[in-house]
């Protein structure tokens, strides 16, 4: 099993969307076998049909609204309009969307550790209670959290118990020191102990117990890596898009109250983003098309999708 498909899952886990949504284009880079294994493990759940698609008829990379037409015989066909090249048909499979599900990972961890009790959602998509398990020679409560590097992490952390007893599994980046009031060895990054093998989620229980017991080998210090200019551009563009989506959402609801009809705040063009960042537009274009970061293309599409803008919660 290629690690890339799980790499997509872990990136979604660190994407501030609940639940993270994938479309056909997000999964297009993986083989049918990889996607099927992903679905078999329960990591994908059917989502709503997309109402917008990225236009492939021109080079503007704009988003077009999809129209559903019932053809003779009851067959459904889908169309969108490109401002440059007119109406074009959209294959049905381009409209499929899936929600990323985190519960199967937590259920696999509970089963592997012999946890007692049921999986309970404390805060949807952010905090879970996972029963109890004997680790490091004592019975401990198990918890899981997501988004501990997001701006509201301190608020979410309040739902997690304090002290030396709890073991906390983390989706995404680990929290900053002291954010979770438990010993550092009791905070476990799920990415390091869970893998996907032929459609089955496997858990490295020895690594978990070893870390809790304090007998895990000391990690080698990592050498600092110099961040590339593209990586810096990607982070900067994501920040600007988050700001735009929030502003567009607020603009929509404000105009809805004042004018009885929500207004749409257009997404900034690549040139406008380049001007704000002080870089050439080609740098912005390469950053958006860089396949190493899955969140940026999602934000780029969402910034021009009124339905996703209205649902923005960050």
Tab-separated table of C-alpha atoms in Angstrom:
chain	number	residue	atom	x	y	z
A	1	UNK	CA	0.000	0.000	0.000
A	2	UNK	CA	1.434	3.343	-1.044
A	3	UNK	CA	1.826	5.746	1.879
A	4	UNK	CA	0.412	8.579	-0.226
A	5	UNK	CA	-3.232	7.708	0.317
A	6	UNK	CA	-2.763	7.832	4.094
A	7	UNK	CA	-0.713	10.978	3.628
A	8	UNK	CA	-3.859	12.510	2.151
A	9	UNK	CA	-5.824	11.367	5.208
A	10	UNK	CA	-3.357	12.935	7.648
A	11	UNK	CA	-3.361	16.199	5.699
A	12	UNK	CA	-7.162	16.219	5.840
A	13	UNK	CA	-6.946	15.628	9.588
A	14	UNK	CA	-4.992	18.871	9.879
A	15	UNK	CA	-7.315	20.795	7.546
A	16	UNK	CA	-9.697	23.153	9.431
A	17	UNK	CA	-12.876	21.747	7.932
A	18	UNK	CA	-15.375	19.507	9.759
A	19	UNK	CA	-15.746	17.096	8.233
A	20	UNK	CA	-13.017	17.458	5.581
A	21	UNK	CA	-14.491	16.928	2.117
A	22	UNK	CA	-12.772	15.302	-0.867
A	23	UNK	CA	-13.949	15.307	-4.467
A	24	UNK	CA	-13.062	13.262	-7.528
A	25	UNK	CA	-10.173	15.560	-8.399
A	26	UNK	CA	-8.609	15.162	-4.947
A	27	UNK	CA	-8.550	11.373	-5.427
A	28	UNK	CA	-7.588	11.406	-9.107
A	29	UNK	CA	-3.882	10.961	-8.345
A	30	UNK	CA	-4.394	7.586	-6.649
A	31	UNK	CA	-5.038	4.157	-8.119
A	32	UNK	CA	-8.455	2.554	-7.958
A	33	UNK	CA	-7.006	-0.063	-5.573
A	34	UNK	CA	-5.732	2.625	-3.192
A	35	UNK	CA	-9.050	4.456	-3.139
A	36	UNK	CA	-10.931	1.191	-2.624
A	37	UNK	CA	-8.669	0.279	0.315
A	38	UNK	CA	-9.278	3.751	1.727
A	39	UNK	CA	-13.039	3.248	1.477
A	40	UNK	CA	-12.878	-0.332	2.772
A	41	UNK	CA	-11.222	0.935	5.945
A	42	UNK	CA	-14.194	3.270	6.466
A	43	UNK	CA	-12.136	6.446	6.031
A	44	UNK	CA	-14.458	7.792	3.314
A	45	UNK	CA	-18.194	8.310	3.651
A	46	UNK	CA	-20.469	9.426	0.783
A	47	UNK	CA	-21.002	13.183	0.805
A	48	UNK	CA	-23.298	15.597	-0.983
A	49	UNK	CA	-23.100	15.964	-4.754
A	50	UNK	CA	-20.931	18.917	-5.721
A	51	UNK	CA	-22.773	21.978	-6.985
A	52	UNK	CA	-19.697	23.538	-8.573
A	53	UNK	CA	-16.728	22.268	-10.597
A	54	UNK	CA	-13.438	23.743	-11.738
A	55	UNK	CA	-13.656	24.634	-15.427
A	56	UNK	CA	-11.398	22.614	-17.744
A	57	UNK	CA	-12.518	24.452	-20.875
A	58	UNK	CA	-10.211	27.443	-20.405
A	59	UNK	CA	-7.024	28.447	-18.600
A	60	UNK	CA	-8.647	30.719	-16.003
A	61	UNK	CA	-9.100	27.971	-13.395
A	62	UNK	CA	-12.484	29.412	-12.421
A	63	UNK	CA	-15.351	27.612	-10.688
A	64	UNK	CA	-18.604	27.029	-12.584
A	65	UNK	CA	-22.042	26.223	-11.185
A	66	UNK	CA	-23.480	22.865	-12.238
A	67	UNK	CA	-26.972	22.569	-13.716
A	68	UNK	CA	-28.897	19.293	-13.594
A	69	UNK	CA	-31.020	18.376	-16.606
A	70	UNK	CA	-33.308	15.348	-16.867
A	71	UNK	CA	-32.833	13.849	-20.322
A	72	UNK	CA	-35.367	11.610	-22.111
A	73	UNK	CA	-35.670	8.211	-20.467
A	74	UNK	CA	-35.006	9.609	-16.997
A	75	UNK	CA	-31.260	9.878	-17.501
A	76	UNK	CA	-29.593	12.783	-15.693
A	77	UNK	CA	-27.047	15.004	-17.389
A	78	UNK	CA	-25.014	17.823	-15.906
A	79	UNK	CA	-23.790	21.028	-17.509
A	80	UNK	CA	-21.869	24.157	-16.558
A	81	UNK	CA	-21.036	27.375	-18.389
A	82	UNK	CA	-17.578	28.729	-19.178
A	83	UNK	CA	-17.624	32.504	-19.836
A	84	UNK	CA	-15.091	32.003	-22.634
A	85	UNK	CA	-16.170	28.760	-24.287
A	86	UNK	CA	-19.830	28.442	-23.399
A	87	UNK	CA	-21.780	25.492	-22.098
A	88	UNK	CA	-19.997	22.179	-21.437
A	89	UNK	CA	-21.114	18.827	-20.080
A	90	UNK	CA	-19.809	17.626	-16.718
A	91	UNK	CA	-19.319	13.862	-16.207
A	92	UNK	CA	-21.309	12.627	-13.233
A	93	UNK	CA	-18.255	11.153	-11.508
A	94	UNK	CA	-16.703	14.653	-11.260
A	95	UNK	CA	-19.542	15.597	-8.904
A	96	UNK	CA	-18.947	12.824	-6.363
A	97	UNK	CA	-17.794	14.006	-2.938
A	98	UNK	CA	-16.782	12.134	0.196
A	99	UNK	CA	-16.411	13.074	3.844
A	100	UNK	CA	-13.257	11.961	5.660
A	101	UNK	CA	-14.166	9.910	8.737
A	102	UNK	CA	-11.920	9.773	11.800
A	103	UNK	CA	-13.916	7.310	13.900
A	104	UNK	CA	-12.500	4.158	12.188
A	105	UNK	CA	-8.968	5.164	13.215
A	106	UNK	CA	-10.022	5.627	16.828
A	107	UNK	CA	-12.001	2.373	16.807
A	108	UNK	CA	-8.908	0.555	15.486
A	109	UNK	CA	-6.761	2.027	18.266
A	110	UNK	CA	-9.310	1.023	20.898
A	111	UNK	CA	-9.523	-2.532	19.554
A	112	UNK	CA	-5.742	-2.908	19.320
A	113	UNK	CA	-5.257	-1.669	22.899
A	114	UNK	CA	-8.141	-3.731	24.284
A	115	UNK	CA	-9.940	-0.610	25.493
A	116	UNK	CA	-13.126	-0.966	27.516
A	117	UNK	CA	-16.069	1.367	26.994
A	118	UNK	CA	-17.557	2.949	23.887
A	119	UNK	CA	-16.192	5.620	21.583
A	120	UNK	CA	-17.894	8.902	22.518
A	121	UNK	CA	-17.826	12.203	20.656
A	122	UNK	CA	-17.271	15.089	23.069
A	123	UNK	CA	-16.856	17.856	20.454
A	124	UNK	CA	-17.780	16.887	16.860
A	125	UNK	CA	-14.693	16.458	14.753
A	126	UNK	CA	-12.384	17.695	17.535
A	127	UNK	CA	-12.530	15.681	20.794
A	128	UNK	CA	-13.334	12.015	21.503
A	129	UNK	CA	-13.413	9.841	24.631
A	130	UNK	CA	-12.104	6.328	23.920
A	131	UNK	CA	-12.711	4.333	27.096
A	132	UNK	CA	-9.874	2.916	29.194
A	133	UNK	CA	-6.897	0.652	28.566
A	134	UNK	CA	-4.007	-0.749	30.596
A	135	UNK	CA	-0.828	0.979	29.462
A	136	UNK	CA	2.457	1.314	31.292
A	137	UNK	CA	1.192	-1.058	33.963
A	138	UNK	CA	-1.916	0.902	34.939
A	139	UNK	CA	-5.450	1.562	33.718
A	140	UNK	CA	-5.666	4.875	31.883
A	141	UNK	CA	-8.452	6.869	30.197
A	142	UNK	CA	-7.926	7.288	26.463
A	143	UNK	CA	-8.764	10.508	24.617
A	144	UNK	CA	-8.287	11.845	21.085
A	145	UNK	CA	-8.127	15.432	19.818
A	146	UNK	CA	-7.812	17.166	16.449
A	147	UNK	CA	-6.670	20.656	15.508
A	148	UNK	CA	-4.263	21.310	18.358
A	149	UNK	CA	-2.279	23.717	16.178
A	150	UNK	CA	-5.348	25.754	15.158
A	151	UNK	CA	-6.215	29.170	16.634
A	152	UNK	CA	-8.977	27.764	18.865
A	153	UNK	CA	-6.865	24.896	20.212
A	154	UNK	CA	-6.729	26.300	23.741
A	155	UNK	CA	-10.531	26.315	23.918
A	156	UNK	CA	-10.788	22.737	22.629
A	157	UNK	CA	-8.082	21.567	25.042
A	158	UNK	CA	-10.354	22.430	27.970
A	159	UNK	CA	-12.465	19.356	27.155
A	160	UNK	CA	-9.509	17.025	27.792
A	161	UNK	CA	-8.850	15.849	31.367
A	162	UNK	CA	-5.685	16.935	33.159
A	163	UNK	CA	-3.155	14.960	35.193
A	164	UNK	CA	-0.750	12.060	34.798
A	165	UNK	CA	-3.333	9.410	34.000
A	166	UNK	CA	-4.924	10.350	30.601
A	167	UNK	CA	-3.379	9.246	27.313
A	168	UNK	CA	-4.191	11.641	24.456
A	169	UNK	CA	-3.980	10.628	20.781
A	170	UNK	CA	-3.605	13.539	18.364
A	171	UNK	CA	-4.754	13.936	14.756
A	172	UNK	CA	-2.538	16.403	12.889
A	173	UNK	CA	0.255	18.466	14.339
A	174	UNK	CA	1.132	18.024	17.994
A	175	UNK	CA	0.123	20.796	20.410
A	176	UNK	CA	2.568	23.347	21.739
A	177	UNK	CA	4.138	22.558	25.103
A	178	UNK	CA	1.711	22.914	27.993
A	179	UNK	CA	-1.452	23.228	25.902
A	180	UNK	CA	-2.598	19.790	27.092
A	181	UNK	CA	-2.016	19.436	30.825
A	182	UNK	CA	-0.731	15.842	30.654
A	183	UNK	CA	2.843	14.475	30.583
A	184	UNK	CA	4.510	14.832	27.141
A	185	UNK	CA	4.990	11.048	26.917
A	186	UNK	CA	1.218	10.645	27.225
A	187	UNK	CA	0.589	12.622	24.004
A	188	UNK	CA	0.755	10.297	20.995
A	189	UNK	CA	0.710	11.359	17.347
A	190	UNK	CA	-1.689	9.020	15.546
A	191	UNK	CA	0.209	9.381	12.277
A	192	UNK	CA	3.181	7.628	13.879
A	193	UNK	CA	1.296	4.565	15.138
A	194	UNK	CA	-1.525	3.928	12.610
A	195	UNK	CA	-1.090	2.628	9.064
A	196	UNK	CA	-3.315	1.230	6.312
A	197	UNK	CA	-2.506	-2.291	5.131
A	198	UNK	CA	-4.659	-3.839	2.384
A	199	UNK	CA	-7.726	-1.948	3.518
A	200	UNK	CA	-7.188	-2.694	7.225
A	201	UNK	CA	-6.041	-0.133	9.784
A	202	UNK	CA	-3.052	-1.441	11.740
A	203	UNK	CA	-1.890	-0.016	15.067
A	204	UNK	CA	1.685	-0.240	16.370
A	205	UNK	CA	0.739	-1.177	19.940
A	206	UNK	CA	4.370	-1.729	20.978
A	207	UNK	CA	5.170	1.874	20.072
A	208	UNK	CA	2.207	3.134	22.085
A	209	UNK	CA	2.973	1.060	25.164
A	210	UNK	CA	6.676	1.802	24.826
A	211	UNK	CA	6.114	5.542	24.813
A	212	UNK	CA	3.760	5.400	27.779
A	213	UNK	CA	6.131	3.142	29.689
A	214	UNK	CA	9.023	5.474	29.050
A	215	UNK	CA	11.125	2.724	27.451
A	216	UNK	CA	10.846	3.878	23.861
A	217	UNK	CA	14.168	4.675	22.283
A	218	UNK	CA	15.153	8.308	22.406
A	219	UNK	CA	14.361	10.035	19.105
A	220	UNK	CA	17.301	11.366	17.162
A	221	UNK	CA	17.380	15.149	17.006
A	222	UNK	CA	16.076	16.379	13.703
A	223	UNK	CA	18.187	18.672	11.623
A	224	UNK	CA	16.561	21.970	10.863
A	225	UNK	CA	15.446	22.166	7.270
A	226	UNK	CA	15.551	25.364	5.307
A	227	UNK	CA	12.059	26.098	4.046
A	228	UNK	CA	11.798	26.619	0.352
A	229	UNK	CA	10.352	29.827	-1.025
A	230	UNK	CA	7.466	27.842	-2.509
A	231	UNK	CA	6.576	26.375	0.883
A	232	UNK	CA	6.571	29.890	2.308
A	233	UNK	CA	4.346	31.074	-0.563
A	234	UNK	CA	1.926	28.189	0.042
A	235	UNK	CA	1.553	29.096	3.714
A	236	UNK	CA	1.120	32.778	2.889
A	237	UNK	CA	-1.513	32.088	0.205
A	238	UNK	CA	-3.461	29.784	2.551
A	239	UNK	CA	-3.517	32.538	5.166
A	240	UNK	CA	-4.837	35.055	2.634
A	241	UNK	CA	-7.499	32.624	1.405
A	242	UNK	CA	-8.657	31.902	4.952
A	243	UNK	CA	-8.968	35.654	5.486
A	244	UNK	CA	-10.894	36.058	2.234
A	245	UNK	CA	-13.315	33.210	2.949
A	246	UNK	CA	-14.058	34.612	6.403
A	247	UNK	CA	-14.581	38.098	4.949
A	248	UNK	CA	-16.763	36.672	2.153
A	249	UNK	CA	-18.890	34.789	4.674
A	250	UNK	CA	-19.362	37.889	6.830
A	251	UNK	CA	-20.131	39.971	3.730
A	252	UNK	CA	-22.769	37.474	2.602
A	253	UNK	CA	-24.658	37.405	5.895
A	254	UNK	CA	-24.359	41.169	6.411
A	255	UNK	CA	-25.781	41.896	2.964
A	256	UNK	CA	-28.443	39.253	3.529
A	257	UNK	CA	-29.699	41.167	6.549
A	258	UNK	CA	-29.560	44.567	4.885
A	259	UNK	CA	-30.777	43.764	1.366
A	260	UNK	CA	-32.770	40.551	1.764
A	261	UNK	CA	-30.279	38.872	-0.540
A	262	UNK	CA	-26.742	37.670	0.215
A	263	UNK	CA	-23.906	39.266	-1.744
A	264	UNK	CA	-20.953	37.325	-3.132
A	265	UNK	CA	-17.419	38.624	-2.560
A	266	UNK	CA	-15.311	37.438	-5.542
A	267	UNK	CA	-12.235	35.364	-4.909
A	268	UNK	CA	-8.969	37.290	-5.398
A	269	UNK	CA	-7.241	36.518	-8.669
A	270	UNK	CA	-3.804	34.954	-8.749
A	271	UNK	CA	-2.399	38.330	-9.807
A	272	UNK	CA	-4.046	40.031	-6.834
A	273	UNK	CA	-2.575	37.437	-4.485
A	274	UNK	CA	0.842	37.924	-6.084
A	275	UNK	CA	0.609	41.703	-5.627
A	276	UNK	CA	-0.293	41.315	-1.956
A	277	UNK	CA	2.622	38.932	-1.377
A	278	UNK	CA	5.103	40.887	-3.485
A	279	UNK	CA	5.905	37.927	-5.754
A	280	UNK	CA	5.449	37.148	-9.450
A	281	UNK	CA	2.079	35.678	-10.443
A	282	UNK	CA	3.855	32.550	-11.702
A	283	UNK	CA	4.948	31.831	-8.116
A	284	UNK	CA	1.322	31.902	-6.972
A	285	UNK	CA	0.256	29.670	-9.860
A	286	UNK	CA	2.957	27.091	-9.081
A	287	UNK	CA	2.065	27.137	-5.377
A	288	UNK	CA	-1.631	26.482	-6.067
A	289	UNK	CA	-0.788	23.592	-8.402
A	290	UNK	CA	1.820	22.089	-6.045
A	291	UNK	CA	0.567	18.586	-5.191
A	292	UNK	CA	2.559	18.391	-1.945
A	293	UNK	CA	-0.067	20.466	-0.115
A	294	UNK	CA	-3.685	19.297	-0.372
A	295	UNK	CA	-5.220	22.073	1.717
A	296	UNK	CA	-4.339	24.934	-0.643
A	297	UNK	CA	-6.284	23.595	-3.705
A	298	UNK	CA	-9.263	22.946	-1.407
A	299	UNK	CA	-9.131	26.521	-0.099
A	300	UNK	CA	-8.692	27.885	-3.639
A	301	UNK	CA	-11.890	26.163	-4.784
A	302	UNK	CA	-13.782	26.996	-1.594
A	303	UNK	CA	-12.954	30.705	-1.930
A	304	UNK	CA	-15.070	30.797	-5.089
A	305	UNK	CA	-17.868	28.526	-3.849
A	306	UNK	CA	-20.645	30.407	-2.055
A	307	UNK	CA	-22.040	27.256	-0.404
A	308	UNK	CA	-18.673	26.421	1.171
A	309	UNK	CA	-18.128	30.051	2.124
A	310	UNK	CA	-21.467	30.105	3.975
A	311	UNK	CA	-20.446	26.984	5.945
A	312	UNK	CA	-16.985	28.283	6.904
A	313	UNK	CA	-16.518	27.930	10.670
A	314	UNK	CA	-12.911	28.825	11.389
